[in-house]
Amino acid sequence: MIVDAWFTVQQIDEATYAISEYGHWEKVHSFLLLGTKKAALIDTGLGIDSIKRITNQLTDLPITVLTTHVHSDHIGSHGEFDSLCVHEAEEDWLISGIKGLSIDIIRKNIGRDITLPTPASFNPETFTPFQGKPTGLLKDGGEIELGERTLTIIHTPGHSPGHICLFDKSTGYLFTGDLLYDETPVYAFYPTTNPADLVASWERISSLKGIYKIYGSHNTLGLEPSLLNEVKIAVRYLRENDLAKFGTGIHRFSGFSVQF
Ligand SMILES: [Zn+2]
Ligand SMILES: [Zn+2]
């Protein structure tokens, strides 16, 4: 097993790893999925340290990075990889950054509440999120073939316009990015979010069949699929009470919450 000063590597099964950053308050997870011909890296973490140092130890396969969405805590080490895919609705953000989002806020968030030593190369005062061109664009319903393992792209806007979930049919894993995780609220209260879209995306994933485990990008690693029943209840509640709009605050459900 890999022991690392910054990253925590947990093996989910023989061909799937979670690479987590528990030393930062956001408790970010990236995921490495191995096929027989290729590997997929779902997000590249905060960028405080080099995630490639970890993936190099786990596989020799060519790695394609699949971006759940272009927030700075998910694209940190994108610059270390040659093959980068993003949903077409966030291609512009990857190339030019998110308009209106100040670098000061990004630096403040990445630099606070850190509980593990960070490498000398990390300086929150000069930290700059990755910007660059993707090598591939993702569309709803598209498939990523890794060799005896196929990932399906599910466009799930709301938290951000080009947010995607990834469904791995061979294992039943659903990677939900920032659409669904536990402990802290899922966010849809800034201008680039859309509460009604987020609820529609929740509705969509809640009706998927064949899910064995849910992997969100923050907090607890691995959630039970029974959570999707609670998501159905949340969707109904938010719609019936006309709450899926900006300014309605934090809504708590059994096992997860959201802030609009
Ligand atoms: Zn996000
Ligand atoms: Zn996030």
PDB file of N, CA and C in Angstrom, residues 102-200:
ATOM      1  N   SER A 102     -13.202  35.517  -8.051  1.00  0.00           N
ATOM      2  CA  SER A 102     -11.916  36.178  -7.791  1.00  0.00           C
ATOM      3  C   SER A 102     -10.863  35.182  -7.328  1.00  0.00           C
ATOM      4  N   ILE A 103      -9.641  35.455  -7.736  1.00  0.00           N
ATOM      5  CA  ILE A 103      -8.501  34.623  -7.361  1.00  0.00           C
ATOM      6  C   ILE A 103      -8.273  34.690  -5.845  1.00  0.00           C
ATOM      7  N   ASP A 104      -8.625  35.807  -5.231  1.00  0.00           N
ATOM      8  CA  ASP A 104      -8.457  35.944  -3.774  1.00  0.00           C
ATOM      9  C   ASP A 104      -9.301  34.914  -3.022  1.00  0.00           C
ATOM     10  N   ILE A 105     -10.519  34.691  -3.487  1.00  0.00           N
ATOM     11  CA  ILE A 105     -11.403  33.707  -2.831  1.00  0.00           C
ATOM     12  C   ILE A 105     -10.840  32.298  -3.005  1.00  0.00           C
ATOM     13  N   ILE A 106     -10.372  32.005  -4.200  1.00  0.00           N
ATOM     14  CA  ILE A 106      -9.784  30.686  -4.458  1.00  0.00           C
ATOM     15  C   ILE A 106      -8.572  30.469  -3.544  1.00  0.00           C
ATOM     16  N   ARG A 107      -7.732  31.483  -3.424  1.00  0.00           N
ATOM     17  CA  ARG A 107      -6.521  31.360  -2.592  1.00  0.00           C
ATOM     18  C   ARG A 107      -6.856  31.243  -1.115  1.00  0.00           C
ATOM     19  N   LYS A 108      -7.874  31.969  -0.690  1.00  0.00           N
ATOM     20  CA  LYS A 108      -8.294  31.904   0.710  1.00  0.00           C
ATOM     21  C   LYS A 108      -8.812  30.501   1.038  1.00  0.00           C
ATOM     22  N   ASN A 109      -9.621  29.958   0.134  1.00  0.00           N
ATOM     23  CA  ASN A 109     -10.218  28.633   0.370  1.00  0.00           C
ATOM     24  C   ASN A 109      -9.185  27.520   0.329  1.00  0.00           C
ATOM     25  N   ILE A 110      -8.244  27.617  -0.570  1.00  0.00           N
ATOM     26  CA  ILE A 110      -7.268  26.526  -0.665  1.00  0.00           C
ATOM     27  C   ILE A 110      -6.274  26.580   0.487  1.00  0.00           C
ATOM     28  N   GLY A 111      -6.054  27.767   1.053  1.00  0.00           N
ATOM     29  CA  GLY A 111      -5.016  27.919   2.058  1.00  0.00           C
ATOM     30  C   GLY A 111      -5.457  27.763   3.500  1.00  0.00           C
ATOM     31  N   ARG A 112      -6.770  27.606   3.731  1.00  0.00           N
ATOM     32  CA  ARG A 112      -7.240  27.574   5.127  1.00  0.00           C
ATOM     33  C   ARG A 112      -7.521  26.154   5.623  1.00  0.00           C
ATOM     34  N   ASP A 113      -7.452  26.009   6.940  1.00  0.00           N
ATOM     35  CA  ASP A 113      -7.832  24.757   7.613  1.00  0.00           C
ATOM     36  C   ASP A 113      -7.121  23.539   7.039  1.00  0.00           C
ATOM     37  N   ILE A 114      -5.810  23.651   6.932  1.00  0.00           N
ATOM     38  CA  ILE A 114      -4.994  22.539   6.449  1.00  0.00           C
ATOM     39  C   ILE A 114      -4.338  21.874   7.658  1.00  0.00           C
ATOM     40  N   THR A 115      -4.485  20.549   7.752  1.00  0.00           N
ATOM     41  CA  THR A 115      -4.041  19.834   8.960  1.00  0.00           C
ATOM     42  C   THR A 115      -2.842  18.913   8.722  1.00  0.00           C
ATOM     43  N   LEU A 116      -2.356  18.853   7.472  1.00  0.00           N
ATOM     44  CA  LEU A 116      -1.158  18.046   7.179  1.00  0.00           C
ATOM     45  C   LEU A 116      -0.094  18.969   6.582  1.00  0.00           C
ATOM     46  N   PRO A 117       1.175  18.602   6.734  1.00  0.00           N
ATOM     47  CA  PRO A 117       2.223  19.420   6.106  1.00  0.00           C
ATOM     48  C   PRO A 117       2.050  19.442   4.589  1.00  0.00           C
ATOM     49  N   THR A 118       2.214  20.615   3.993  1.00  0.00           N
ATOM     50  CA  THR A 118       2.101  20.719   2.533  1.00  0.00           C
ATOM     51  C   THR A 118       3.509  20.815   1.944  1.00  0.00           C
ATOM     52  N   PRO A 119       3.671  20.442   0.681  1.00  0.00           N
ATOM     53  CA  PRO A 119       5.002  20.504   0.078  1.00  0.00           C
ATOM     54  C   PRO A 119       5.481  21.944  -0.064  1.00  0.00           C
ATOM     55  N   ALA A 120       6.781  22.111  -0.141  1.00  0.00           N
ATOM     56  CA  ALA A 120       7.378  23.443  -0.257  1.00  0.00           C
ATOM     57  C   ALA A 120       6.905  24.164  -1.520  1.00  0.00           C
ATOM     58  N   SER A 121       6.519  23.380  -2.539  1.00  0.00           N
ATOM     59  CA  SER A 121       6.074  23.978  -3.806  1.00  0.00           C
ATOM     60  C   SER A 121       4.710  24.668  -3.678  1.00  0.00           C
ATOM     61  N   PHE A 122       3.986  24.395  -2.592  1.00  0.00           N
ATOM     62  CA  PHE A 122       2.639  24.969  -2.440  1.00  0.00           C
ATOM     63  C   PHE A 122       2.698  26.288  -1.688  1.00  0.00           C
ATOM     64  N   ASN A 123       2.181  27.337  -2.318  1.00  0.00           N
ATOM     65  CA  ASN A 123       2.077  28.633  -1.673  1.00  0.00           C
ATOM     66  C   ASN A 123       0.689  29.201  -1.949  1.00  0.00           C
ATOM     67  N   PRO A 124      -0.174  29.220  -0.938  1.00  0.00           N
ATOM     68  CA  PRO A 124      -1.556  29.679  -1.176  1.00  0.00           C
ATOM     69  C   PRO A 124      -1.618  31.131  -1.663  1.00  0.00           C
ATOM     70  N   GLU A 125      -0.590  31.907  -1.377  1.00  0.00           N
ATOM     71  CA  GLU A 125      -0.618  33.323  -1.785  1.00  0.00           C
ATOM     72  C   GLU A 125      -0.387  33.518  -3.282  1.00  0.00           C
ATOM     73  N   THR A 126       0.246  32.525  -3.904  1.00  0.00           N
ATOM     74  CA  THR A 126       0.482  32.645  -5.344  1.00  0.00           C
ATOM     75  C   THR A 126      -0.228  31.549  -6.137  1.00  0.00           C
ATOM     76  N   PHE A 127      -0.973  30.704  -5.433  1.00  0.00           N
ATOM     77  CA  PHE A 127      -1.639  29.574  -6.086  1.00  0.00           C
ATOM     78  C   PHE A 127      -2.512  30.060  -7.247  1.00  0.00           C
ATOM     79  N   THR A 128      -2.378  29.384  -8.369  1.00  0.00           N
ATOM     80  CA  THR A 128      -3.174  29.734  -9.552  1.00  0.00           C
ATOM     81  C   THR A 128      -3.794  28.459 -10.115  1.00  0.00           C
ATOM     82  N   PRO A 129      -5.115  28.413 -10.260  1.00  0.00           N
ATOM     83  CA  PRO A 129      -5.748  27.188 -10.768  1.00  0.00           C
ATOM     84  C   PRO A 129      -5.329  26.897 -12.210  1.00  0.00           C
ATOM     85  N   PHE A 130      -5.376  25.631 -12.551  1.00  0.00           N
ATOM     86  CA  PHE A 130      -5.048  25.203 -13.913  1.00  0.00           C
ATOM     87  C   PHE A 130      -5.923  25.923 -14.932  1.00  0.00           C
ATOM     88  N   GLN A 131      -5.308  26.295 -16.038  1.00  0.00           N
ATOM     89  CA  GLN A 131      -6.056  26.726 -17.224  1.00  0.00           C
ATOM     90  C   GLN A 131      -5.399  26.080 -18.423  1.00  0.00           C
ATOM     91  N   GLY A 132      -6.214  25.520 -19.293  1.00  0.00           N
ATOM     92  CA  GLY A 132      -5.659  24.918 -20.493  1.00  0.00           C
ATOM     93  C   GLY A 132      -6.746  24.273 -21.326  1.00  0.00           C
ATOM     94  N   LYS A 133      -6.340  23.861 -22.518  1.00  0.00           N
ATOM     95  CA  LYS A 133      -7.309  23.290 -23.448  1.00  0.00           C
ATOM     96  C   LYS A 133      -7.566  21.822 -23.153  1.00  0.00           C
ATOM     97  N   PRO A 134      -8.832  21.400 -23.175  1.00  0.00           N
ATOM     98  CA  PRO A 134      -9.104  19.969 -23.077  1.00  0.00           C
ATOM     99  C   PRO A 134      -8.728  19.275 -24.379  1.00  0.00           C
ATOM    100  N   THR A 135      -8.441  17.987 -24.292  1.00  0.00           N
ATOM    101  CA  THR A 135      -8.168  17.218 -25.507  1.00  0.00           C
ATOM    102  C   THR A 135      -9.416  16.479 -25.977  1.00  0.00           C
ATOM    103  N   GLY A 136     -10.442  16.475 -25.142  1.00  0.00           N
ATOM    104  CA  GLY A 136     -11.694  15.817 -25.530  1.00  0.00           C
ATOM    105  C   GLY A 136     -12.866  16.444 -24.804  1.00  0.00           C
ATOM    106  N   LEU A 137     -14.027  16.458 -25.470  1.00  0.00           N
ATOM    107  CA  LEU A 137     -15.233  17.014 -24.864  1.00  0.00           C
ATOM    108  C   LEU A 137     -16.229  15.894 -24.566  1.00  0.00           C
ATOM    109  N   LEU A 138     -16.882  16.005 -23.421  1.00  0.00           N
ATOM    110  CA  LEU A 138     -17.825  14.980 -22.975  1.00  0.00           C
ATOM    111  C   LEU A 138     -19.255  15.453 -23.224  1.00  0.00           C
ATOM    112  N   LYS A 139     -20.094  14.495 -23.601  1.00  0.00           N
ATOM    113  CA  LYS A 139     -21.510  14.782 -23.833  1.00  0.00           C
ATOM    114  C   LYS A 139     -22.346  13.777 -23.069  1.00  0.00           C
ATOM    115  N   ASP A 140     -23.551  14.167 -22.731  1.00  0.00           N
ATOM    116  CA  ASP A 140     -24.460  13.258 -22.047  1.00  0.00           C
ATOM    117  C   ASP A 140     -24.653  11.980 -22.854  1.00  0.00           C
ATOM    118  N   GLY A 141     -24.552  10.853 -22.187  1.00  0.00           N
ATOM    119  CA  GLY A 141     -24.746   9.564 -22.847  1.00  0.00           C
ATOM    120  C   GLY A 141     -23.493   9.012 -23.502  1.00  0.00           C
ATOM    121  N   GLY A 142     -22.433   9.819 -23.537  1.00  0.00           N
ATOM    122  CA  GLY A 142     -21.179   9.363 -24.132  1.00  0.00           C
ATOM    123  C   GLY A 142     -20.545   8.261 -23.298  1.00  0.00           C
ATOM    124  N   GLU A 143     -19.696   7.474 -23.942  1.00  0.00           N
ATOM    125  CA  GLU A 143     -19.050   6.373 -23.235  1.00  0.00           C
ATOM    126  C   GLU A 143     -17.533   6.478 -23.338  1.00  0.00           C
ATOM    127  N   ILE A 144     -16.865   6.151 -22.242  1.00  0.00           N
ATOM    128  CA  ILE A 144     -15.407   6.102 -22.196  1.00  0.00           C
ATOM    129  C   ILE A 144     -15.022   4.640 -22.065  1.00  0.00           C
ATOM    130  N   GLU A 145     -14.304   4.147 -23.052  1.00  0.00           N
ATOM    131  CA  GLU A 145     -13.933   2.729 -23.081  1.00  0.00           C
ATOM    132  C   GLU A 145     -12.519   2.549 -22.537  1.00  0.00           C
ATOM    133  N   LEU A 146     -12.400   1.796 -21.451  1.00  0.00           N
ATOM    134  CA  LEU A 146     -11.083   1.582 -20.831  1.00  0.00           C
ATOM    135  C   LEU A 146     -10.532   0.192 -21.115  1.00  0.00           C
ATOM    136  N   GLY A 147     -11.312  -0.649 -21.811  1.00  0.00           N
ATOM    137  CA  GLY A 147     -10.948  -2.048 -22.012  1.00  0.00           C
ATOM    138  C   GLY A 147     -11.604  -2.888 -20.929  1.00  0.00           C
ATOM    139  N   GLU A 148     -12.612  -3.618 -21.332  1.00  0.00           N
ATOM    140  CA  GLU A 148     -13.416  -4.441 -20.410  1.00  0.00           C
ATOM    141  C   GLU A 148     -13.990  -3.636 -19.247  1.00  0.00           C
ATOM    142  N   ARG A 149     -14.109  -2.363 -19.483  1.00  0.00           N
ATOM    143  CA  ARG A 149     -14.699  -1.466 -18.488  1.00  0.00           C
ATOM    144  C   ARG A 149     -15.141  -0.198 -19.203  1.00  0.00           C
ATOM    145  N   THR A 150     -16.432   0.104 -19.133  1.00  0.00           N
ATOM    146  CA  THR A 150     -16.979   1.245 -19.863  1.00  0.00           C
ATOM    147  C   THR A 150     -17.638   2.209 -18.886  1.00  0.00           C
ATOM    148  N   LEU A 151     -17.303   3.477 -19.016  1.00  0.00           N
ATOM    149  CA  LEU A 151     -17.908   4.502 -18.170  1.00  0.00           C
ATOM    150  C   LEU A 151     -18.905   5.310 -18.993  1.00  0.00           C
ATOM    151  N   THR A 152     -20.065   5.554 -18.426  1.00  0.00           N
ATOM    152  CA  THR A 152     -21.093   6.337 -19.111  1.00  0.00           C
ATOM    153  C   THR A 152     -21.165   7.727 -18.496  1.00  0.00           C
ATOM    154  N   ILE A 153     -21.196   8.729 -19.375  1.00  0.00           N
ATOM    155  CA  ILE A 153     -21.278  10.127 -18.948  1.00  0.00           C
ATOM    156  C   ILE A 153     -22.745  10.502 -18.723  1.00  0.00           C
ATOM    157  N   ILE A 154     -23.023  11.067 -17.576  1.00  0.00           N
ATOM    158  CA  ILE A 154     -24.375  11.566 -17.305  1.00  0.00           C
ATOM    159  C   ILE A 154     -24.252  13.059 -17.003  1.00  0.00           C
ATOM    160  N   HIS A 155     -24.795  13.876 -17.878  1.00  0.00           N
ATOM    161  CA  HIS A 155     -24.732  15.326 -17.654  1.00  0.00           C
ATOM    162  C   HIS A 155     -25.705  15.688 -16.529  1.00  0.00           C
ATOM    163  N   THR A 156     -25.169  16.259 -15.458  1.00  0.00           N
ATOM    164  CA  THR A 156     -25.980  16.563 -14.277  1.00  0.00           C
ATOM    165  C   THR A 156     -25.741  18.013 -13.833  1.00  0.00           C
ATOM    166  N   PRO A 157     -26.259  18.989 -14.592  1.00  0.00           N
ATOM    167  CA  PRO A 157     -26.025  20.392 -14.256  1.00  0.00           C
ATOM    168  C   PRO A 157     -26.735  20.792 -12.966  1.00  0.00           C
ATOM    169  N   GLY A 158     -26.361  21.948 -12.436  1.00  0.00           N
ATOM    170  CA  GLY A 158     -26.994  22.468 -11.225  1.00  0.00           C
ATOM    171  C   GLY A 158     -25.947  23.077 -10.307  1.00  0.00           C
ATOM    172  N   HIS A 159     -25.039  22.226  -9.825  1.00  0.00           N
ATOM    173  CA  HIS A 159     -23.902  22.742  -9.051  1.00  0.00           C
ATOM    174  C   HIS A 159     -22.998  23.579  -9.968  1.00  0.00           C
ATOM    175  N   SER A 160     -22.913  23.165 -11.204  1.00  0.00           N
ATOM    176  CA  SER A 160     -22.234  23.925 -12.252  1.00  0.00           C
ATOM    177  C   SER A 160     -22.850  23.475 -13.578  1.00  0.00           C
ATOM    178  N   PRO A 161     -22.707  24.303 -14.626  1.00  0.00           N
ATOM    179  CA  PRO A 161     -23.454  23.988 -15.872  1.00  0.00           C
ATOM    180  C   PRO A 161     -23.006  22.726 -16.595  1.00  0.00           C
ATOM    181  N   GLY A 162     -21.732  22.390 -16.470  1.00  0.00           N
ATOM    182  CA  GLY A 162     -21.234  21.211 -17.204  1.00  0.00           C
ATOM    183  C   GLY A 162     -20.847  20.081 -16.268  1.00  0.00           C
ATOM    184  N   HIS A 163     -21.496  20.027 -15.126  1.00  0.00           N
ATOM    185  CA  HIS A 163     -21.182  18.959 -14.155  1.00  0.00           C
ATOM    186  C   HIS A 163     -21.613  17.611 -14.726  1.00  0.00           C
ATOM    187  N   ILE A 164     -20.751  16.610 -14.523  1.00  0.00           N
ATOM    188  CA  ILE A 164     -21.127  15.255 -14.945  1.00  0.00           C
ATOM    189  C   ILE A 164     -20.990  14.274 -13.780  1.00  0.00           C
ATOM    190  N   CYS A 165     -21.809  13.225 -13.850  1.00  0.00           N
ATOM    191  CA  CYS A 165     -21.601  12.032 -13.041  1.00  0.00           C
ATOM    192  C   CYS A 165     -21.101  10.955 -13.996  1.00  0.00           C
ATOM    193  N   LEU A 166     -20.426   9.955 -13.441  1.00  0.00           N
ATOM    194  CA  LEU A 166     -19.938   8.841 -14.251  1.00  0.00           C
ATOM    195  C   LEU A 166     -20.455   7.545 -13.674  1.00  0.00           C
ATOM    196  N   PHE A 167     -21.037   6.718 -14.529  1.00  0.00           N
ATOM    197  CA  PHE A 167     -21.545   5.428 -14.082  1.00  0.00           C
ATOM    198  C   PHE A 167     -20.689   4.318 -14.677  1.00  0.00           C
ATOM    199  N   ASP A 168     -20.185   3.486 -13.783  1.00  0.00           N
ATOM    200  CA  ASP A 168     -19.355   2.341 -14.174  1.00  0.00           C
ATOM    201  C   ASP A 168     -20.225   1.088 -14.048  1.00  0.00           C
ATOM    202  N   LYS A 169     -20.730   0.663 -15.195  1.00  0.00           N
ATOM    203  CA  LYS A 169     -21.705  -0.431 -15.214  1.00  0.00           C
ATOM    204  C   LYS A 169     -21.119  -1.739 -14.678  1.00  0.00           C
ATOM    205  N   SER A 170     -19.825  -1.955 -14.948  1.00  0.00           N
ATOM    206  CA  SER A 170     -19.237  -3.248 -14.586  1.00  0.00           C
ATOM    207  C   SER A 170     -19.159  -3.444 -13.065  1.00  0.00           C
ATOM    208  N   THR A 171     -19.064  -2.350 -12.329  1.00  0.00           N
ATOM    209  CA  THR A 171     -18.988  -2.452 -10.862  1.00  0.00           C
ATOM    210  C   THR A 171     -20.237  -1.920 -10.158  1.00  0.00           C
ATOM    211  N   GLY A 172     -21.032  -1.127 -10.886  1.00  0.00           N
ATOM    212  CA  GLY A 172     -22.179  -0.471 -10.256  1.00  0.00           C
ATOM    213  C   GLY A 172     -21.802   0.778  -9.467  1.00  0.00           C
ATOM    214  N   TYR A 173     -20.616   1.303  -9.706  1.00  0.00           N
ATOM    215  CA  TYR A 173     -20.209   2.532  -9.014  1.00  0.00           C
ATOM    216  C   TYR A 173     -20.779   3.745  -9.742  1.00  0.00           C
ATOM    217  N   LEU A 174     -21.317   4.647  -8.962  1.00  0.00           N
ATOM    218  CA  LEU A 174     -21.763   5.928  -9.509  1.00  0.00           C
ATOM    219  C   LEU A 174     -20.921   7.030  -8.860  1.00  0.00           C
ATOM    220  N   PHE A 175     -20.164   7.726  -9.679  1.00  0.00           N
ATOM    221  CA  PHE A 175     -19.311   8.810  -9.198  1.00  0.00           C
ATOM    222  C   PHE A 175     -20.091  10.113  -9.358  1.00  0.00           C
ATOM    223  N   THR A 176     -20.411  10.735  -8.228  1.00  0.00           N
ATOM    224  CA  THR A 176     -21.370  11.844  -8.265  1.00  0.00           C
ATOM    225  C   THR A 176     -20.740  13.231  -8.141  1.00  0.00           C
ATOM    226  N   GLY A 177     -19.427  13.324  -8.070  1.00  0.00           N
ATOM    227  CA  GLY A 177     -18.794  14.645  -8.032  1.00  0.00           C
ATOM    228  C   GLY A 177     -19.347  15.495  -6.898  1.00  0.00           C
ATOM    229  N   ASP A 178     -19.730  16.736  -7.230  1.00  0.00           N
ATOM    230  CA  ASP A 178     -20.314  17.629  -6.227  1.00  0.00           C
ATOM    231  C   ASP A 178     -21.830  17.690  -6.356  1.00  0.00           C
ATOM    232  N   LEU A 179     -22.428  16.715  -7.030  1.00  0.00           N
ATOM    233  CA  LEU A 179     -23.895  16.657  -7.085  1.00  0.00           C
ATOM    234  C   LEU A 179     -24.451  16.005  -5.823  1.00  0.00           C
ATOM    235  N   LEU A 180     -23.717  15.055  -5.268  1.00  0.00           N
ATOM    236  CA  LEU A 180     -24.226  14.349  -4.086  1.00  0.00           C
ATOM    237  C   LEU A 180     -23.062  13.819  -3.250  1.00  0.00           C
ATOM    238  N   TYR A 181     -23.006  14.261  -2.002  1.00  0.00           N
ATOM    239  CA  TYR A 181     -22.080  13.728  -0.996  1.00  0.00           C
ATOM    240  C   TYR A 181     -22.710  13.980   0.364  1.00  0.00           C
ATOM    241  N   ASP A 182     -22.079  13.469   1.425  1.00  0.00           N
ATOM    242  CA  ASP A 182     -22.677  13.612   2.760  1.00  0.00           C
ATOM    243  C   ASP A 182     -21.986  14.720   3.568  1.00  0.00           C
ATOM    244  N   GLU A 183     -22.348  14.849   4.814  1.00  0.00           N
ATOM    245  CA  GLU A 183     -21.708  15.730   5.830  1.00  0.00           C
ATOM    246  C   GLU A 183     -21.886  17.237   5.636  1.00  0.00           C
ATOM    247  N   THR A 184     -21.417  17.780   4.541  1.00  0.00           N
ATOM    248  CA  THR A 184     -21.546  19.234   4.340  1.00  0.00           C
ATOM    249  C   THR A 184     -22.504  19.487   3.172  1.00  0.00           C
ATOM    250  N   PRO A 185     -23.142  20.672   3.157  1.00  0.00           N
ATOM    251  CA  PRO A 185     -24.135  20.898   2.096  1.00  0.00           C
ATOM    252  C   PRO A 185     -23.529  20.889   0.689  1.00  0.00           C
ATOM    253  N   VAL A 186     -24.276  20.314  -0.220  1.00  0.00           N
ATOM    254  CA  VAL A 186     -24.000  20.480  -1.645  1.00  0.00           C
ATOM    255  C   VAL A 186     -24.364  21.931  -1.962  1.00  0.00           C
ATOM    256  N   TYR A 187     -23.514  22.603  -2.761  1.00  0.00           N
ATOM    257  CA  TYR A 187     -23.713  24.034  -2.964  1.00  0.00           C
ATOM    258  C   TYR A 187     -24.411  24.348  -4.293  1.00  0.00           C
ATOM    259  N   ALA A 188     -25.434  25.180  -4.199  1.00  0.00           N
ATOM    260  CA  ALA A 188     -26.030  25.753  -5.411  1.00  0.00           C
ATOM    261  C   ALA A 188     -26.574  27.121  -5.061  1.00  0.00           C
ATOM    262  N   PHE A 189     -25.681  27.974  -4.598  1.00  0.00           N
ATOM    263  CA  PHE A 189     -26.122  29.320  -4.220  1.00  0.00           C
ATOM    264  C   PHE A 189     -25.322  30.427  -4.891  1.00  0.00           C
ATOM    265  N   TYR A 190     -24.316  30.081  -5.715  1.00  0.00           N
ATOM    266  CA  TYR A 190     -23.639  31.183  -6.402  1.00  0.00           C
ATOM    267  C   TYR A 190     -24.189  31.367  -7.816  1.00  0.00           C
ATOM    268  N   PRO A 191     -23.842  32.496  -8.433  1.00  0.00           N
ATOM    269  CA  PRO A 191     -24.491  32.843  -9.708  1.00  0.00           C
ATOM    270  C   PRO A 191     -24.393  31.767 -10.791  1.00  0.00           C
ATOM    271  N   THR A 192     -23.291  31.009 -10.791  1.00  0.00           N
ATOM    272  CA  THR A 192     -23.120  30.014 -11.854  1.00  0.00           C
ATOM    273  C   THR A 192     -23.847  28.698 -11.568  1.00  0.00           C
ATOM    274  N   THR A 193     -24.529  28.611 -10.423  1.00  0.00           N
ATOM    275  CA  THR A 193     -25.295  27.396 -10.109  1.00  0.00           C
ATOM    276  C   THR A 193     -26.746  27.574 -10.526  1.00  0.00           C
ATOM    277  N   ASN A 194     -27.500  26.479 -10.466  1.00  0.00           N
ATOM    278  CA  ASN A 194     -28.910  26.542 -10.835  1.00  0.00           C
ATOM    279  C   ASN A 194     -29.694  25.536  -9.989  1.00  0.00           C
ATOM    280  N   PRO A 195     -30.398  26.021  -8.960  1.00  0.00           N
ATOM    281  CA  PRO A 195     -31.098  25.108  -8.052  1.00  0.00           C
ATOM    282  C   PRO A 195     -32.094  24.172  -8.752  1.00  0.00           C
ATOM    283  N   ALA A 196     -32.861  24.698  -9.693  1.00  0.00           N
ATOM    284  CA  ALA A 196     -33.856  23.845 -10.371  1.00  0.00           C
ATOM    285  C   ALA A 196     -33.166  22.743 -11.176  1.00  0.00           C
ATOM    286  N   ASP A 197     -32.059  23.090 -11.811  1.00  0.00           N
ATOM    287  CA  ASP A 197     -31.296  22.076 -12.559  1.00  0.00           C
ATOM    288  C   ASP A 197     -30.719  21.025 -11.610  1.00  0.00           C
ATOM    289  N   LEU A 198     -30.252  21.478 -10.439  1.00  0.00           N
ATOM    290  CA  LEU A 198     -29.682  20.525  -9.482  1.00  0.00           C
ATOM    291  C   LEU A 198     -30.738  19.517  -9.040  1.00  0.00           C
ATOM    292  N   VAL A 199     -31.934  20.005  -8.779  1.00  0.00           N
ATOM    293  CA  VAL A 199     -33.017  19.090  -8.363  1.00  0.00           C
ATOM    294  C   VAL A 199     -33.353  18.125  -9.502  1.00  0.00           C
ATOM    295  N   ALA A 200     -33.371  18.633 -10.722  1.00  0.00           N
ATOM    296  CA  ALA A 200     -33.638  17.754 -11.882  1.00  0.00           C
ATOM    297  C   ALA A 200     -32.533  16.702 -12.031  1.00  0.00           C
TER     298      ALA A 200
END
